[in-house]
Amino acid sequence: MTMFFAPFFQTLADAGVRYALWLTVEVAALTVVLHALAGLLLGYALSVPRWPGRALLDAAITLPLVFPPIALGFVLLMLFGRQGPLGSVLRQCCDASLVFSVPGVVFAAFVAGLPLVVKPVQAAMESLSARLGEVARTLGKREWEIALFVLMPNVKRALATGLILGFGRSMGEVGITLMLGGNIAGRTNTLSLEIYNAVFAGDYTRGIVLTVLLGGVSLVVFWFMRRAGVR
């Protein structure tokens, strides 16, 4: 029995693995909060038909579902790099850089899971707007009142479903994170990247241990989020 668990103990004794575990949990927690806020706001915006820029916003949000992650990560690297159009603006106005940093890892996870959160909320709001929204309008409610007090309180299940899907996608993100985060040991390497590094180095025992660890963390968080969504 001790020999069976020895690889787990040896892997967990590695300070780099413990940092990757902590970073993964931290990124996941921040991403869930960002997804909840963006999911409600963008889901409502896309549920409103026929306004300028709606099709462009919808396409941008859907892009991570159809575009290869590594290619999307490269595009974001070009945009937010030090010489990129958005990266240079960010550096000049805030003296900050998104690439090769923890905020870049968070942004990568956010982008990867965003469409999986927004789309269920959008579908729920479109359905509710056709029924409850019309009733609220006949009662004299304004659009912002309908959004805040009628639509958003009734999309909790859709939001919970989207957050679970987005969480799973962001936890397993590699391609975009590899481009934006840089896979820097002790700085931007998540558990998913640690698994990638272990397989690339041919250390399959370490890869198995990290896979079990990542899977365990994901299942525990999934269970808690599922319970919260049911309530």
mmCIF file of C-alpha atoms in Angstrom:
data_model
loop_
_atom_site.group_PDB
_atom_site.id
_atom_site.type_symbol
_atom_site.label_atom_id
_atom_site.label_comp_id
_atom_site.label_asym_id
_atom_site.label_seq_id
_atom_site.Cartn_x
_atom_site.Cartn_y
_atom_site.Cartn_z
ATOM 1 C CA MET A 1 0.000 0.000 0.000
ATOM 2 C CA THR A 2 2.818 2.386 0.888
ATOM 3 C CA MET A 3 4.561 1.618 -2.389
ATOM 4 C CA PHE A 4 1.327 2.335 -4.254
ATOM 5 C CA PHE A 5 0.981 5.829 -2.739
ATOM 6 C CA ALA A 6 4.706 6.611 -2.812
ATOM 7 C CA PRO A 7 4.588 8.343 -6.244
ATOM 8 C CA PHE A 8 1.738 10.544 -5.025
ATOM 9 C CA PHE A 9 3.643 11.606 -1.920
ATOM 10 C CA GLN A 10 6.821 12.212 -3.908
ATOM 11 C CA THR A 11 5.008 14.321 -6.479
ATOM 12 C CA LEU A 12 3.125 16.339 -3.871
ATOM 13 C CA ALA A 13 6.388 16.957 -2.018
ATOM 14 C CA ASP A 14 7.587 18.924 -5.060
ATOM 15 C CA ALA A 15 7.249 22.656 -4.370
ATOM 16 C CA GLY A 16 6.575 23.278 -8.061
ATOM 17 C CA VAL A 17 3.575 20.946 -8.017
ATOM 18 C CA ARG A 18 2.171 22.566 -4.884
ATOM 19 C CA TYR A 19 2.519 25.983 -6.510
ATOM 20 C CA ALA A 20 0.818 24.720 -9.690
ATOM 21 C CA LEU A 21 -2.021 23.312 -7.576
ATOM 22 C CA TRP A 22 -2.478 26.586 -5.707
ATOM 23 C CA LEU A 23 -2.317 28.609 -8.933
ATOM 24 C CA THR A 24 -4.893 26.336 -10.567
ATOM 25 C CA VAL A 25 -7.338 26.765 -7.672
ATOM 26 C CA GLU A 26 -6.725 30.525 -7.595
ATOM 27 C CA VAL A 27 -7.269 30.890 -11.337
ATOM 28 C CA ALA A 28 -10.408 28.741 -11.177
ATOM 29 C CA ALA A 29 -11.897 30.830 -8.352
ATOM 30 C CA LEU A 30 -11.218 34.133 -10.113
ATOM 31 C CA THR A 31 -12.509 32.779 -13.412
ATOM 32 C CA VAL A 32 -15.792 31.617 -11.890
ATOM 33 C CA VAL A 33 -16.433 35.115 -10.506
ATOM 34 C CA LEU A 34 -15.550 36.766 -13.834
ATOM 35 C CA HIS A 35 -17.657 34.247 -15.757
ATOM 36 C CA ALA A 36 -20.670 34.894 -13.512
ATOM 37 C CA LEU A 37 -20.495 38.655 -14.061
ATOM 38 C CA ALA A 38 -19.721 38.479 -17.781
ATOM 39 C CA GLY A 39 -22.244 35.683 -18.337
ATOM 40 C CA LEU A 40 -25.120 37.759 -16.981
ATOM 41 C CA LEU A 41 -24.125 40.998 -18.720
ATOM 42 C CA LEU A 42 -23.201 39.515 -22.097
ATOM 43 C CA GLY A 43 -26.049 37.001 -22.013
ATOM 44 C CA TYR A 44 -28.513 39.830 -21.538
ATOM 45 C CA ALA A 45 -26.848 41.980 -24.210
ATOM 46 C CA LEU A 46 -27.046 39.168 -26.774
ATOM 47 C CA SER A 47 -30.649 38.369 -25.840
ATOM 48 C CA VAL A 48 -31.656 41.853 -27.005
ATOM 49 C CA PRO A 49 -32.278 41.630 -30.776
ATOM 50 C CA ARG A 50 -31.177 44.025 -33.488
ATOM 51 C CA TRP A 51 -28.671 46.496 -32.119
ATOM 52 C CA PRO A 52 -25.454 47.708 -33.812
ATOM 53 C CA GLY A 53 -22.496 45.465 -33.101
ATOM 54 C CA ARG A 54 -24.526 42.529 -31.767
ATOM 55 C CA ALA A 55 -23.401 40.135 -34.518
ATOM 56 C CA LEU A 56 -19.745 41.125 -34.026
ATOM 57 C CA LEU A 57 -19.961 40.610 -30.247
ATOM 58 C CA ASP A 58 -21.682 37.252 -30.722
ATOM 59 C CA ALA A 59 -18.966 36.127 -33.131
ATOM 60 C CA ALA A 60 -16.169 37.230 -30.773
ATOM 61 C CA ILE A 61 -17.698 35.350 -27.829
ATOM 62 C CA THR A 62 -18.304 32.200 -29.897
ATOM 63 C CA LEU A 63 -14.798 32.226 -31.403
ATOM 64 C CA PRO A 64 -13.128 30.061 -28.687
ATOM 65 C CA LEU A 65 -15.566 27.248 -29.502
ATOM 66 C CA VAL A 66 -14.556 27.000 -33.156
ATOM 67 C CA PHE A 67 -11.002 28.379 -33.281
ATOM 68 C CA PRO A 68 -8.053 26.121 -32.325
ATOM 69 C CA PRO A 69 -6.891 27.100 -28.794
ATOM 70 C CA ILE A 70 -3.207 27.316 -29.694
ATOM 71 C CA ALA A 71 -4.009 29.556 -32.676
ATOM 72 C CA LEU A 72 -6.330 31.725 -30.602
ATOM 73 C CA GLY A 73 -3.625 31.995 -27.955
ATOM 74 C CA PHE A 74 -1.142 33.149 -30.588
ATOM 75 C CA VAL A 75 -3.579 35.809 -31.832
ATOM 76 C CA LEU A 76 -4.043 37.069 -28.269
ATOM 77 C CA LEU A 77 -0.270 37.036 -27.773
ATOM 78 C CA MET A 78 0.141 39.240 -30.831
ATOM 79 C CA LEU A 79 -2.562 41.602 -29.597
ATOM 80 C CA PHE A 80 -1.489 41.817 -25.944
ATOM 81 C CA GLY A 81 2.283 41.394 -26.354
ATOM 82 C CA ARG A 82 4.575 44.295 -25.506
ATOM 83 C CA GLN A 83 4.646 45.403 -29.143
ATOM 84 C CA GLY A 84 1.014 44.511 -29.799
ATOM 85 C CA PRO A 85 -1.672 47.191 -30.259
ATOM 86 C CA LEU A 86 -3.510 46.358 -27.026
ATOM 87 C CA GLY A 87 -0.420 45.391 -25.057
ATOM 88 C CA SER A 88 1.324 48.693 -25.737
ATOM 89 C CA VAL A 89 -1.778 50.635 -24.663
ATOM 90 C CA LEU A 90 -2.009 48.560 -21.492
ATOM 91 C CA ARG A 91 1.650 49.203 -20.723
ATOM 92 C CA GLN A 92 1.407 52.958 -21.342
ATOM 93 C CA CYS A 93 -1.784 53.609 -19.375
ATOM 94 C CA CYS A 94 -1.390 51.078 -16.530
ATOM 95 C CA ASP A 95 2.300 50.090 -16.671
ATOM 96 C CA ALA A 96 1.159 46.460 -16.762
ATOM 97 C CA SER A 97 1.629 43.460 -19.009
ATOM 98 C CA LEU A 98 -0.836 40.637 -19.589
ATOM 99 C CA VAL A 99 1.508 38.124 -21.207
ATOM 100 C CA PHE A 100 3.758 35.768 -19.204
ATOM 101 C CA SER A 101 1.962 36.667 -15.967
ATOM 102 C CA VAL A 102 -0.729 35.304 -13.650
ATOM 103 C CA PRO A 103 -3.315 37.795 -15.015
ATOM 104 C CA GLY A 104 -2.550 36.364 -18.449
ATOM 105 C CA VAL A 105 -3.309 32.848 -17.171
ATOM 106 C CA VAL A 106 -6.591 34.081 -15.677
ATOM 107 C CA PHE A 107 -7.462 35.832 -18.933
ATOM 108 C CA ALA A 108 -6.714 32.665 -20.911
ATOM 109 C CA ALA A 109 -9.029 30.602 -18.705
ATOM 110 C CA PHE A 110 -11.688 33.328 -18.902
ATOM 111 C CA VAL A 111 -11.604 33.460 -22.709
ATOM 112 C CA ALA A 112 -11.657 29.673 -23.049
ATOM 113 C CA GLY A 113 -14.764 29.162 -20.927
ATOM 114 C CA LEU A 114 -16.674 32.364 -21.717
ATOM 115 C CA PRO A 115 -18.918 31.073 -24.559
ATOM 116 C CA LEU A 116 -19.962 28.067 -22.467
ATOM 117 C CA VAL A 117 -21.269 30.450 -19.808
ATOM 118 C CA VAL A 118 -22.801 33.136 -22.023
ATOM 119 C CA LYS A 119 -24.732 30.890 -24.410
ATOM 120 C CA PRO A 120 -26.938 29.096 -21.811
ATOM 121 C CA VAL A 121 -27.718 32.440 -20.142
ATOM 122 C CA GLN A 122 -28.497 34.039 -23.490
ATOM 123 C CA ALA A 123 -30.864 31.200 -24.452
ATOM 124 C CA ALA A 124 -32.642 31.380 -21.079
ATOM 125 C CA MET A 125 -33.048 35.161 -21.270
ATOM 126 C CA GLU A 126 -34.382 35.011 -24.819
ATOM 127 C CA SER A 127 -36.993 32.485 -23.704
ATOM 128 C CA LEU A 128 -37.950 34.474 -20.602
ATOM 129 C CA SER A 129 -38.033 37.784 -22.452
ATOM 130 C CA ALA A 130 -40.658 36.428 -24.817
ATOM 131 C CA ARG A 131 -42.930 35.502 -21.876
ATOM 132 C CA LEU A 132 -42.147 37.310 -18.629
ATOM 133 C CA GLY A 133 -40.651 40.327 -20.379
ATOM 134 C CA GLU A 134 -43.834 41.028 -22.297
ATOM 135 C CA VAL A 135 -45.918 40.730 -19.144
ATOM 136 C CA ALA A 136 -43.592 43.120 -17.299
ATOM 137 C CA ARG A 137 -43.787 45.639 -20.158
ATOM 138 C CA THR A 138 -47.579 45.632 -20.052
ATOM 139 C CA LEU A 139 -47.281 46.480 -16.346
ATOM 140 C CA GLY A 140 -45.191 49.533 -17.178
ATOM 141 C CA LYS A 141 -41.754 48.213 -16.189
ATOM 142 C CA ARG A 142 -38.711 49.769 -17.831
ATOM 143 C CA GLU A 143 -36.135 47.698 -19.689
ATOM 144 C CA TRP A 144 -33.493 47.973 -16.941
ATOM 145 C CA GLU A 145 -36.079 46.925 -14.353
ATOM 146 C CA ILE A 146 -37.039 43.919 -16.468
ATOM 147 C CA ALA A 147 -33.380 42.939 -16.824
ATOM 148 C CA LEU A 148 -32.515 43.292 -13.119
ATOM 149 C CA PHE A 149 -35.700 42.158 -11.402
ATOM 150 C CA VAL A 150 -37.358 39.818 -13.901
ATOM 151 C CA LEU A 151 -34.826 38.167 -16.189
ATOM 152 C CA MET A 152 -31.638 37.837 -14.133
ATOM 153 C CA PRO A 153 -33.241 36.283 -11.029
ATOM 154 C CA ASN A 154 -34.825 33.607 -13.243
ATOM 155 C CA VAL A 155 -31.687 32.413 -15.047
ATOM 156 C CA LYS A 156 -29.934 30.940 -11.987
ATOM 157 C CA ARG A 157 -30.066 27.382 -13.311
ATOM 158 C CA ALA A 158 -28.812 28.400 -16.733
ATOM 159 C CA LEU A 159 -26.017 30.405 -15.124
ATOM 160 C CA ALA A 160 -25.068 27.491 -12.855
ATOM 161 C CA THR A 161 -24.962 25.148 -15.861
ATOM 162 C CA GLY A 162 -22.792 27.597 -17.778
ATOM 163 C CA LEU A 163 -20.437 28.097 -14.838
ATOM 164 C CA ILE A 164 -19.943 24.345 -14.474
ATOM 165 C CA LEU A 165 -19.188 23.981 -18.193
ATOM 166 C CA GLY A 166 -16.931 27.036 -18.183
ATOM 167 C CA PHE A 167 -15.121 25.819 -15.080
ATOM 168 C CA GLY A 168 -14.379 22.449 -16.650
ATOM 169 C CA ARG A 169 -13.108 24.094 -19.820
ATOM 170 C CA SER A 170 -10.923 26.598 -17.994
ATOM 171 C CA MET A 171 -9.436 23.962 -15.667
ATOM 172 C CA GLY A 172 -8.251 21.926 -18.637
ATOM 173 C CA GLU A 173 -7.028 24.875 -20.700
ATOM 174 C CA VAL A 174 -3.559 24.412 -22.215
ATOM 175 C CA GLY A 175 -3.272 26.059 -25.632
ATOM 176 C CA ILE A 176 -4.240 29.647 -24.821
ATOM 177 C CA THR A 177 -2.494 29.472 -21.432
ATOM 178 C CA LEU A 178 0.683 28.198 -23.062
ATOM 179 C CA MET A 179 0.752 31.228 -25.370
ATOM 180 C CA LEU A 180 -0.251 33.931 -22.882
ATOM 181 C CA GLY A 181 1.256 32.496 -19.706
ATOM 182 C CA GLY A 182 4.430 31.124 -21.204
ATOM 183 C CA ASN A 183 4.551 27.960 -19.026
ATOM 184 C CA ILE A 184 7.070 29.517 -16.637
ATOM 185 C CA ALA A 185 7.912 27.153 -13.773
ATOM 186 C CA GLY A 186 6.957 28.555 -10.390
ATOM 187 C CA ARG A 187 5.135 31.467 -11.970
ATOM 188 C CA THR A 188 2.537 30.653 -14.649
ATOM 189 C CA ASN A 189 2.410 26.860 -14.831
ATOM 190 C CA THR A 190 -0.961 25.370 -13.893
ATOM 191 C CA LEU A 191 -1.641 21.675 -13.228
ATOM 192 C CA SER A 192 -2.703 21.208 -16.845
ATOM 193 C CA LEU A 193 0.629 22.577 -18.018
ATOM 194 C CA GLU A 194 2.447 20.438 -15.452
ATOM 195 C CA ILE A 195 0.789 17.375 -17.012
ATOM 196 C CA TYR A 196 1.862 18.602 -20.449
ATOM 197 C CA ASN A 197 5.440 19.055 -19.205
ATOM 198 C CA ALA A 198 5.492 15.611 -17.579
ATOM 199 C CA VAL A 199 4.318 13.861 -20.746
ATOM 200 C CA PHE A 200 6.706 15.908 -22.883
ATOM 201 C CA ALA A 201 9.574 14.822 -20.605
ATOM 202 C CA GLY A 202 8.465 11.180 -20.699
ATOM 203 C CA ASP A 203 7.686 11.089 -16.957
ATOM 204 C CA TYR A 204 4.378 9.242 -17.206
ATOM 205 C CA THR A 205 4.231 8.374 -13.516
ATOM 206 C CA ARG A 206 4.281 12.059 -12.657
ATOM 207 C CA GLY A 207 1.720 12.675 -15.395
ATOM 208 C CA ILE A 208 -0.633 10.069 -13.923
ATOM 209 C CA VAL A 209 -0.344 11.519 -10.412
ATOM 210 C CA LEU A 210 -1.003 15.052 -11.673
ATOM 211 C CA THR A 211 -3.946 13.856 -13.751
ATOM 212 C CA VAL A 212 -5.517 12.189 -10.720
ATOM 213 C CA LEU A 213 -4.875 15.320 -8.667
ATOM 214 C CA LEU A 214 -6.396 17.653 -11.270
ATOM 215 C CA GLY A 215 -9.335 15.317 -11.771
ATOM 216 C CA GLY A 216 -9.940 15.134 -8.016
ATOM 217 C CA VAL A 217 -9.902 18.895 -7.594
ATOM 218 C CA SER A 218 -12.236 19.317 -10.581
ATOM 219 C CA LEU A 219 -14.724 16.748 -9.273
ATOM 220 C CA VAL A 220 -14.816 18.300 -5.800
ATOM 221 C CA VAL A 221 -15.430 21.803 -7.173
ATOM 222 C CA PHE A 222 -17.946 20.409 -9.675
ATOM 223 C CA TRP A 223 -19.891 18.760 -6.829
ATOM 224 C CA PHE A 224 -20.049 21.981 -4.821
ATOM 225 C CA MET A 225 -21.086 24.036 -7.853
ATOM 226 C CA ARG A 226 -23.692 21.443 -8.789
ATOM 227 C CA ARG A 227 -25.158 21.547 -5.304
ATOM 228 C CA ALA A 228 -25.228 25.344 -5.354
ATOM 229 C CA GLY A 229 -26.922 25.319 -8.759
ATOM 230 C CA VAL A 230 -29.626 22.923 -7.584
ATOM 231 C CA ARG A 231 -30.418 25.157 -4.637
#
